[in-house]
Structures are given as C-alpha cells and as structure tokens.
Tab-separated table of C-alpha atoms and ligand atoms in Angstrom:
chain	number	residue	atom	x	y	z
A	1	UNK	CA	21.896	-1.109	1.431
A	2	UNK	CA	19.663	-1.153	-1.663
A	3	UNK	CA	21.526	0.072	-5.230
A	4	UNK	CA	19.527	2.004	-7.116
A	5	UNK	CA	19.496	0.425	-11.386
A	6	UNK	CA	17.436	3.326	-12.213
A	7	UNK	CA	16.219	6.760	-11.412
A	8	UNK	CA	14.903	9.610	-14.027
A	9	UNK	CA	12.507	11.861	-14.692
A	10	UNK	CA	9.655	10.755	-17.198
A	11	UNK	CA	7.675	13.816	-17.073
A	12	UNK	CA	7.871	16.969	-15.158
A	13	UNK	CA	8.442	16.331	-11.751
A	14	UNK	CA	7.422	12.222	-12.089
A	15	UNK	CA	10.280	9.779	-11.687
A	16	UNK	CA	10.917	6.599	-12.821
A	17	UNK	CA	12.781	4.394	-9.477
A	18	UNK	CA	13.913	1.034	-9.850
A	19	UNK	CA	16.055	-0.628	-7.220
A	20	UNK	CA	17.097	-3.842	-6.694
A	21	UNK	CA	16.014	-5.693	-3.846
A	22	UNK	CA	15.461	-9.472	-4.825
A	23	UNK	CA	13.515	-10.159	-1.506
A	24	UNK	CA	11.125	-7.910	-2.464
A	25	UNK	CA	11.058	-8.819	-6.389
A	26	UNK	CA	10.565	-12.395	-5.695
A	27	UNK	CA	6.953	-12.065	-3.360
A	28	UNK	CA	5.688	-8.185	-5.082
A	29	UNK	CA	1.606	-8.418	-6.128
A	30	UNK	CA	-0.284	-5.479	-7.887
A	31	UNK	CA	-1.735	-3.307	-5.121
A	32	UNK	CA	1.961	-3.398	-2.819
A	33	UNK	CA	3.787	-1.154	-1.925
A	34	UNK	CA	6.869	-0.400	-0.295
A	35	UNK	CA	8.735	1.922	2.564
A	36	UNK	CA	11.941	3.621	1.251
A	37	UNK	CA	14.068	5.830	2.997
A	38	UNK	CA	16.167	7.987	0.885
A	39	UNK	CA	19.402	8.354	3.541
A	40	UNK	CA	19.763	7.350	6.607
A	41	UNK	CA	18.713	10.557	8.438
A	42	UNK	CA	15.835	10.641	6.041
A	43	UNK	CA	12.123	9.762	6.874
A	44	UNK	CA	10.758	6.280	5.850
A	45	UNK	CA	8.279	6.571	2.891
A	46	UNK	CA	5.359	4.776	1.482
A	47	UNK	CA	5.547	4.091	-2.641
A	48	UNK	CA	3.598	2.054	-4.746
A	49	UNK	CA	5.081	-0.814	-6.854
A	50	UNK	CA	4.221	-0.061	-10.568
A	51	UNK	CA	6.298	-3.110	-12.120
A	52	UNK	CA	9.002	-5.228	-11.234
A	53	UNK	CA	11.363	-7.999	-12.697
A	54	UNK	CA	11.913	-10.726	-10.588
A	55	UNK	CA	15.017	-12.731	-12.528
A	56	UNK	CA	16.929	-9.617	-12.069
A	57	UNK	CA	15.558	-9.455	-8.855
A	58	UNK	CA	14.396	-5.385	-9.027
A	59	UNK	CA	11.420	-3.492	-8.357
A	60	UNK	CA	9.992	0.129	-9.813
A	61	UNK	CA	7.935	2.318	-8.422
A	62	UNK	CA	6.939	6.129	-10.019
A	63	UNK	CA	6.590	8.870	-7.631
A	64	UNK	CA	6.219	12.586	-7.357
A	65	UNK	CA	8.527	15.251	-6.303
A	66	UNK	CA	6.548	16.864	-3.111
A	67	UNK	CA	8.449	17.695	-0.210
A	68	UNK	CA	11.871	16.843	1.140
A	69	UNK	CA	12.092	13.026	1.117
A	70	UNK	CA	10.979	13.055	-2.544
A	71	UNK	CA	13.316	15.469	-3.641
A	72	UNK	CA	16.435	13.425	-1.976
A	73	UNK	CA	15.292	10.747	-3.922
A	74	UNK	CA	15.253	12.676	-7.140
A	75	UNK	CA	18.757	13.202	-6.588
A	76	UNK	CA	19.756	9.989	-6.211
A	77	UNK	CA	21.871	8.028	-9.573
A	78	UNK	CA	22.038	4.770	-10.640
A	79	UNK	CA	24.619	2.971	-8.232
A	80	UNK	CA	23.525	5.153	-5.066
A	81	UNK	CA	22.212	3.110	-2.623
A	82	UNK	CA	19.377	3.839	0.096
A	83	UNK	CA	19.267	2.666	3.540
A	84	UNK	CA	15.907	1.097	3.549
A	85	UNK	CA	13.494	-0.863	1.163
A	86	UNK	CA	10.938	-2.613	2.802
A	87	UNK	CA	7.863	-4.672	1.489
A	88	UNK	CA	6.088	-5.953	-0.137
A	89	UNK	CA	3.398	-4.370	2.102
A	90	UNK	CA	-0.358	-4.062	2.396
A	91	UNK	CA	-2.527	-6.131	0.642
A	92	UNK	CA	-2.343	-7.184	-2.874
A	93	UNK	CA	-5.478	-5.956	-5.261
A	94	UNK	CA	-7.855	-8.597	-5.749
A	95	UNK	CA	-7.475	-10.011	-8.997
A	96	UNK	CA	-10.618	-11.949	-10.104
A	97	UNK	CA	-12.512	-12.487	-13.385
A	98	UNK	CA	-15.149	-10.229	-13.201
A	99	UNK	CA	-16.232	-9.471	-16.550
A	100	UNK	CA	-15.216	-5.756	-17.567
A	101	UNK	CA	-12.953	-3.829	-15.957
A	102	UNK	CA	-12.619	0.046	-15.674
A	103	UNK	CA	-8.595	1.086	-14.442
A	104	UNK	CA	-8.053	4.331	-13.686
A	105	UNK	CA	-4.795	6.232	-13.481
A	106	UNK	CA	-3.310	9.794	-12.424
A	107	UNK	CA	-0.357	10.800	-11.574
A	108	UNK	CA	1.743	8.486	-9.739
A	109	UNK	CA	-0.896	6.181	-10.364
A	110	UNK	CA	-0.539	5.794	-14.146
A	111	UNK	CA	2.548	3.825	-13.246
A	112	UNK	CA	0.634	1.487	-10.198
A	113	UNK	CA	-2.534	1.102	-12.216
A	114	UNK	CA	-0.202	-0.793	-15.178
A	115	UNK	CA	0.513	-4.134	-12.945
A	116	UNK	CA	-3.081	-4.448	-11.777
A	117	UNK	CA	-4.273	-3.940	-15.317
A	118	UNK	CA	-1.930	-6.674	-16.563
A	119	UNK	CA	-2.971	-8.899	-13.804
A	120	UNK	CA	-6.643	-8.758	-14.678
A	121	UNK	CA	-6.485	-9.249	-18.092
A	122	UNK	CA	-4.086	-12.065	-17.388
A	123	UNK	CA	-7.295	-13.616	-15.382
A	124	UNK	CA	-9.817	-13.380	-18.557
A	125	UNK	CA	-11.410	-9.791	-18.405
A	126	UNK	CA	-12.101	-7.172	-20.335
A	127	UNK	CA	-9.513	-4.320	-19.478
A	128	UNK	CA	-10.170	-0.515	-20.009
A	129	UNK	CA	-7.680	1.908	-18.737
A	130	UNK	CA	-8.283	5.403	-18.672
A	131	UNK	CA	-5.726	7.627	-17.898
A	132	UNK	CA	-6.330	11.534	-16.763
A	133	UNK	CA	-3.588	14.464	-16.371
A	134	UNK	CA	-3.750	18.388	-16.933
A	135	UNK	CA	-1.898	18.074	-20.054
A	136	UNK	CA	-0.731	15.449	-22.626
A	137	UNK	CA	3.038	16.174	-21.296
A	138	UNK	CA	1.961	14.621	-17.974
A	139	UNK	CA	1.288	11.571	-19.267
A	140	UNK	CA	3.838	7.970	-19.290
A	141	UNK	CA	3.716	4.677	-19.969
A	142	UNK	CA	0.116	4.955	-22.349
A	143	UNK	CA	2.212	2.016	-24.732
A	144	UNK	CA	2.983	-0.119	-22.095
A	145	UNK	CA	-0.620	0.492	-20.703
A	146	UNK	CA	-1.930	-0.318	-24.033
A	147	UNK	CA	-0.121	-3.472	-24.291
A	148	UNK	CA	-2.417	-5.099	-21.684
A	149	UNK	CA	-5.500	-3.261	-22.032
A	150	UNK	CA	-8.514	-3.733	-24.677
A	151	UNK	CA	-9.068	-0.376	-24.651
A	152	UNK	CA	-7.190	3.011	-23.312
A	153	UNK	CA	-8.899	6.444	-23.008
A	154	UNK	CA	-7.316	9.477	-22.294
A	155	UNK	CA	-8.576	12.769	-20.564
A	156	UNK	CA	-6.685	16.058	-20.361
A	157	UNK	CA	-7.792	19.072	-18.782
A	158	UNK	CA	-6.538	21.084	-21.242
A	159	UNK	CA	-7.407	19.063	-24.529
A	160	UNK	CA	-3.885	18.300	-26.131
A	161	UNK	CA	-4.620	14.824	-26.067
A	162	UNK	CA	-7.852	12.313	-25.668
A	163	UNK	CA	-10.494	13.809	-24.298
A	164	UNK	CA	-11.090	17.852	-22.667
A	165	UNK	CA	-11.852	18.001	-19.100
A	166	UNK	CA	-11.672	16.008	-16.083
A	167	UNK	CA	-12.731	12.452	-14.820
A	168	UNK	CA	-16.252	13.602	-14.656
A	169	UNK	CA	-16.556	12.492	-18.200
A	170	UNK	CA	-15.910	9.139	-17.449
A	171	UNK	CA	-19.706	8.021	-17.716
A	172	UNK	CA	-20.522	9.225	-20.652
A	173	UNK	CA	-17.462	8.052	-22.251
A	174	UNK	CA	-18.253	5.074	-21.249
A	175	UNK	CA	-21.814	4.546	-22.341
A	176	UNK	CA	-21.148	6.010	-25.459
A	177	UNK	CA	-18.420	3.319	-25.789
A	178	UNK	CA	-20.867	1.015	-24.765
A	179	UNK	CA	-18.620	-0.315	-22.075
A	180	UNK	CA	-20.521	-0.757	-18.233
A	181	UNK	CA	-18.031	-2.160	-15.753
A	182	UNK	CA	-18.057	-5.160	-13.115
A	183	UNK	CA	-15.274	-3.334	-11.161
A	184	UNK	CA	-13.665	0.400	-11.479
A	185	UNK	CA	-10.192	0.526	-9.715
A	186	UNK	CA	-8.790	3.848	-9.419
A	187	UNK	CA	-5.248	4.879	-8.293
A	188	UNK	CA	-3.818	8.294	-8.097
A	189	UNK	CA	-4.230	11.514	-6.027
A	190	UNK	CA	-7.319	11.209	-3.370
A	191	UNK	CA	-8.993	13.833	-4.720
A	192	UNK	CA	-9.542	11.806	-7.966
A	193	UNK	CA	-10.060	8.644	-6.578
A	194	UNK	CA	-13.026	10.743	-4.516
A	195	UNK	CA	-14.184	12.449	-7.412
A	196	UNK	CA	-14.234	8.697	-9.155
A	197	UNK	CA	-15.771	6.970	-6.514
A	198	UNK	CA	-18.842	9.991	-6.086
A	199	UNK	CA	-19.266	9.339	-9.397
A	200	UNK	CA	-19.644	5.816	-9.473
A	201	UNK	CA	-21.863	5.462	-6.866
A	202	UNK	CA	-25.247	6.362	-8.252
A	203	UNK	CA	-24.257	4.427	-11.292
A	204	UNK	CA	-23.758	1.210	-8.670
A	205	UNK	CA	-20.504	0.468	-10.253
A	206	UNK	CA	-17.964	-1.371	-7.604
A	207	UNK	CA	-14.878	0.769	-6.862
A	208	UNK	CA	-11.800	0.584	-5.675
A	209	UNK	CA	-9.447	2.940	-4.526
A	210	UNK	CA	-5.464	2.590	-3.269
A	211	UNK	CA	-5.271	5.029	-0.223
A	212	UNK	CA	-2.446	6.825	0.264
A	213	UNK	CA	-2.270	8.659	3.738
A	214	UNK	CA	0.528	9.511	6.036
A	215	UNK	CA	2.247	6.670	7.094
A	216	UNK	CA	4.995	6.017	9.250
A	217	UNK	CA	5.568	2.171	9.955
A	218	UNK	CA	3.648	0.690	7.616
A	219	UNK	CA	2.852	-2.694	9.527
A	220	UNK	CA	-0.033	-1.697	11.882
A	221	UNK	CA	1.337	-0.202	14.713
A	222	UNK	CA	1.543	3.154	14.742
A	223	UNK	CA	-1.683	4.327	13.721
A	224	UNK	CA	-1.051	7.182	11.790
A	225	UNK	CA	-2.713	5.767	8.579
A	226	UNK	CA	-5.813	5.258	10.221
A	227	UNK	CA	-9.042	6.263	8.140
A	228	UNK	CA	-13.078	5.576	8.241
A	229	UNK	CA	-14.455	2.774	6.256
A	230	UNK	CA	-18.169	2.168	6.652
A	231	UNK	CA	-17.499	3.758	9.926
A	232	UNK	CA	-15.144	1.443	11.096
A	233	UNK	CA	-11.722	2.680	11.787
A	234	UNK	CA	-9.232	0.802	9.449
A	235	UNK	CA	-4.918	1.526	9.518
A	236	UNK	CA	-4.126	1.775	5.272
A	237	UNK	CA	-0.911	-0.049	5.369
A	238	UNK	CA	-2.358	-3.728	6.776
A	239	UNK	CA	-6.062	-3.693	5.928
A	240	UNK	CA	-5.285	-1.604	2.792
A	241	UNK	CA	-4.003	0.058	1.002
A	242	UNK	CA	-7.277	-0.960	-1.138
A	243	UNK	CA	-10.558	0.245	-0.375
A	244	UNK	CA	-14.209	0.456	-1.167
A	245	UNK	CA	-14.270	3.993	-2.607
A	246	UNK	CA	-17.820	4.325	-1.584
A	247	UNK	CA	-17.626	3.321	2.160
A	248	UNK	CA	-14.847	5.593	2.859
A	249	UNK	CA	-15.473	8.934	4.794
A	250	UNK	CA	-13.275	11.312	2.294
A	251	UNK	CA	-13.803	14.500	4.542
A	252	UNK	CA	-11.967	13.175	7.207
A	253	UNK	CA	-9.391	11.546	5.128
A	254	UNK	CA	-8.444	14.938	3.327
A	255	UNK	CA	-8.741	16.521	7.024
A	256	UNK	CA	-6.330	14.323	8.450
A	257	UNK	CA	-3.647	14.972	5.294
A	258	UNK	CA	-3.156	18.051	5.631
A	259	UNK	CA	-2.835	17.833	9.446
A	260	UNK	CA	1.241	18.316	8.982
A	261	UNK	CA	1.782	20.864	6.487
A	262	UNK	CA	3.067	23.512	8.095
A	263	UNK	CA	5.548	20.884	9.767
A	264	UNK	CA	6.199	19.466	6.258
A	265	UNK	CA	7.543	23.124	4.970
A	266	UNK	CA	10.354	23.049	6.675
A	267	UNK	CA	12.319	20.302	5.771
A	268	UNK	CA	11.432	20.693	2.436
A	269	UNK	CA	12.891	24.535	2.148
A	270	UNK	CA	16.201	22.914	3.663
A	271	UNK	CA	16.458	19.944	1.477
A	272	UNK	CA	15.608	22.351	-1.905
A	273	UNK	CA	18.754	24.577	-0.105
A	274	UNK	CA	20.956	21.643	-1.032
A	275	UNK	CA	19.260	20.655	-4.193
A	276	UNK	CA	21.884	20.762	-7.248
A	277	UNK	CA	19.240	19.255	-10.004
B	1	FAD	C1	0.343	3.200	0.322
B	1	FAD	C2	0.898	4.452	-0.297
B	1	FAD	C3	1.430	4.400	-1.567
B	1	FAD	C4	1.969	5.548	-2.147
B	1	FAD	N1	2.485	5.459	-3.384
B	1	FAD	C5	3.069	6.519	-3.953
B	1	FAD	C6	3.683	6.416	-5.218
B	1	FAD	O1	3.713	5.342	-5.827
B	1	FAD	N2	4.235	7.525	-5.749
B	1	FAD	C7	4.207	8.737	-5.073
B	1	FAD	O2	4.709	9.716	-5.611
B	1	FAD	N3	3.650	8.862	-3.872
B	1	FAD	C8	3.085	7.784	-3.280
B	1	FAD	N4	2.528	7.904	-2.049
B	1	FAD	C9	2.604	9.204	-1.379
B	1	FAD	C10	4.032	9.433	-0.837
B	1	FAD	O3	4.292	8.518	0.186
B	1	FAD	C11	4.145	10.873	-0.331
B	1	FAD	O4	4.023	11.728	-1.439
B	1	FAD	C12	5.482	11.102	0.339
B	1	FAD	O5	5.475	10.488	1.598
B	1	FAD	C13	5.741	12.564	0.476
B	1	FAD	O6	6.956	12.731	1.195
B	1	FAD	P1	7.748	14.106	1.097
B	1	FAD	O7	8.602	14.221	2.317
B	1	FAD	O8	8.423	14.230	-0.212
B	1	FAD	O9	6.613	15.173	1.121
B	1	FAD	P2	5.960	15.810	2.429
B	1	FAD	O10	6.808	16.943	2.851
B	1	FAD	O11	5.642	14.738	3.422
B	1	FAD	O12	4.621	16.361	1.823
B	1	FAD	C14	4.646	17.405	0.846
B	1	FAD	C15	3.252	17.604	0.353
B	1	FAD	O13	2.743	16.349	-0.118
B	1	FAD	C16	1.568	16.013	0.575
B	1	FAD	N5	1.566	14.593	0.919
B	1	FAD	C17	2.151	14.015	2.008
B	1	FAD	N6	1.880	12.726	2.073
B	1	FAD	C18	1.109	12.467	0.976
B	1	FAD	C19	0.489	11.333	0.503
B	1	FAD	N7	0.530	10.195	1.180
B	1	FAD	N8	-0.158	11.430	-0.689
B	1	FAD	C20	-0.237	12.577	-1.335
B	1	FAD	N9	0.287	13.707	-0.894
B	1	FAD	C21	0.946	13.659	0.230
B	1	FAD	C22	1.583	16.810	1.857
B	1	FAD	O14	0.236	17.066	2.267
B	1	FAD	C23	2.293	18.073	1.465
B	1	FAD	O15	1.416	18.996	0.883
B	1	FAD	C24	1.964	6.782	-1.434
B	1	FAD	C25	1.420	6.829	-0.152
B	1	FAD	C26	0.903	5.680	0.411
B	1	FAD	C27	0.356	5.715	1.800
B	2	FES	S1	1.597	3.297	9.096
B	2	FES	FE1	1.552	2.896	11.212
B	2	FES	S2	-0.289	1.805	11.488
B	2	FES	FE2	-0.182	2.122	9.352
C-alpha cells in the first residue's frame, strides 16, 4: 500500500497528490509518469509526475477531477493509502542544451511542465514558460515556475491576468519579446498541445508534446495507447509519452479518446452518488 502525505485542491477541480513511494522517488525523470489506482476495485490510471523529493522518498503529481477514478482520488486524505503506484514509466523528456527553450503549460500540465523546465535550465538554456488557462483562478504554481524560468508569460481567455485570448498568441508574443526557440515543449490537454504544435509548424520551431491517451497497462502490451506518428503506429506509455507534435496524426488521436464515453458515464454517476466532498 502507498500512504498518501498529501492531497488538496489548488484550484477548482485541480489537485495537488503526493504519495510516498521511495522506489519510485529514487529513479523519477521529467517526462514520467505513473499508474495509480485509487482502491482496489478501482481502475489503474496514468498521471504525470510534476515534482518529487527523493530524501523523503515521495512523489507529486496534479491531476483533474474527470470521471470516477479521479473523483475517488479527490476523496482520498493524507494517511489513506492506495493499492497501486507504479513507475516511473515512459520515457523521460530529453533534456539537452539547446539554446532557448519555449515550455508550455495547461491544466494538469502547469504542474508536469515545472520539472522539465527546471531540468533544462539546470543544463544551460534559456527557459520561457508560458502558462495558459480560461481564467487567472485556474492558474498554480506561476512562483515556483518562475523560480526556474528566465521568463514566464501568462495567457487567459478571459483577460484577468497576462495576456487575453488563447495560445494562438504565442508567436507574436514571442517575436515581440524577441525570443525564437530551439525547442517548444508543450504539456496539457491534446487539444492545446494540437493547437501548439499547428502553430509551430510553419514557424519550423521543434515541438514536443506529452500524449495522454487511454491507457490501461502502461508497459506495452495492451495496446490501447496506440497512436500515429509519421504514420507509424507507436503505444504512448513505452515509446512515449513524448512526441513530435508535428508528426502526429491528431484526428485520429481525438477519434480514438472519445471512443469510451458513453462507457465512462456510468461509473462516474455512481462514484459522484457516493461523493461526500
Ligand atoms: C501518460 C499520461 C499522463 C497523464 N497525466 C495526467 C496528469 O498528470 N493529470 C491528470 O489530471 N490527468 C493525466 N492524464 C489523464 C488521466 O489519466 C485521465 O484523466 C484519467 O484516466 C481519467 O480517469 P477518470 O476515470 O477520472 O475519467 P474517465 O471516466 O476515464 O474520463 C472522463 C472524461 O475524461 C476524458 N479522458 C479520459 N482519459 C483521458 C485522458 N487520458 N486525457 C484527457 N482526458 C481524458 C474522457 O474522454 C471523458 O470525457 C494522463 C494520461 C496519460 C496517458
Ligand atoms: S497502455 Fe497498454 S500498450 Fe500502452
């Protein structure tokens, strides 16, 4: 069993996990992530490792209250335990000196986005996080962000903080910044990391996204992460979860997501039946 040090919300519907699990601690590189389950009936789920402390031998990740295995683990407290913590898995981001470096948050990836940033301007570059959300109450960890980054820009889509609008933007904040980057590494929901990496292409700037489909075992033999990358199949969870952005066929990605909603409603009306938050 794996204790739980810390769970809370950060922002609506975000939280904040840390668990301890030494094994994992000790090996975790930027770009992991690991398979939770939340009780022992519960399904196994992928979540991305967005800092970790390896003396006390715990790791965090930030995720998003969806459907039913995310809202059992916002109900779990410090000292609960879950059945399963698995990883580190996939491969770790490459970390190389490049020159200048574009990081890009949302969501759940504000949180994974922060060790990758650290790592690269631990190797000599030029760090610029940018992180996007519909409002300036969506937004965590900009300090902490800050603390390894030259430079952070934010984007909301309604204005209350940084800049209005949407990660469109992001060129022309940039060139009016004067800032054109080596390597743009996006994590957060596909649709952004699409919209980023459509973007990006004409401009010929390298990206990288962290793919997040359906999983189920996580170590290459299931299948059900599979996806199209330069029209090669490739399963997320061992030759990613890191991609070229611009090599990866996006309409059948989103295609494939959505292929179990209908199951997906189900559980989730029966877990929020037994919510108490
Ligand atoms: C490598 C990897 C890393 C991930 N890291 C994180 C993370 O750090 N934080 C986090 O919050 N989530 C992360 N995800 C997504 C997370 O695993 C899913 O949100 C989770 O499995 C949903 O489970 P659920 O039962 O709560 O929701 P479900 O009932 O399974 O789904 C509810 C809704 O969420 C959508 N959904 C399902 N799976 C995903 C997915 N993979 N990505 C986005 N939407 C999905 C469904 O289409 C549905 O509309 C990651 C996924 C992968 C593959
Ligand atoms: S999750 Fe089964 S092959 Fe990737």
């Amino acid at each position: 069993m794996y204790k739980i040090i810390e769970r809370r919300m950060i922002v609506p519907n975000l939280h904040e996990l840390t668990v301890e699990a030494p094994a994992v601690a000790e090996s975790v590189q930027p770009g992991n992530f690991v398979i939770i389950r939340p009780d022992p009936l519960g399904e196994r789920i992928p979540l991305s490792v967005a800092d970790w402390d390896r003396e006390a031998g715990t790791v965090t990740s930030i995720f998003m209250q969806v459907g039913a295995s995310t809202a059992k683990l916002a109900r779990l407290k410090p000292g609960d335990s879950v059945p399963t913590y698995v990883g580190p898995l996939g491969k770790e981001t490459v970390i190389e000196k490049v020159g200048s470096v574009l990081c890009i948050g949302g969501c759940y990836g504000i949180g994974s986005i922060y060790p990758i940033a650290r790592a690269l301007k631990e190797a000599g570059n030029h760090v610029v996080t940018l992180i996007e959300a519909r409002s300036s109450f969506l937004l965590y960890w900009e300090d902490k962000l800050a603390r390894v980054s030259d430079r952070v820009f934010v984007i909301t889509r309604d204005g209350t903080k940084g800049k209005k609008g949407h990660v469109g933007l992001i060129p022309d904040m940039m060139e009016r910044a004067g800032i054109a980057p080596r390597l743009v590494i996006v994590n957060g929901c596909t649709f952004q990391m699409m919209q980023v990496s459509r973007l990006t292409k004409p401009l010929g700037w390298k990206t990288i996204v962290s793919m997040n489909p359906i999983m189920i075992d996580g170590t290459g033999m299931c299948g059900v992460c599979r996806l199209s990358v330069d029209g090669k199949t490739k399963f997320a969870c061992v030759d990613g979860p890191d991609f070229d952005g611009h090599a990866i066929d996006w309409e059948e990605f989103l295609a494939r997501r959505k292929s179990y909603n209908p199951e997906e409603a189900d559980p989730l009306r029966r877990s929020s039946c037994r919510s108490h938050y």
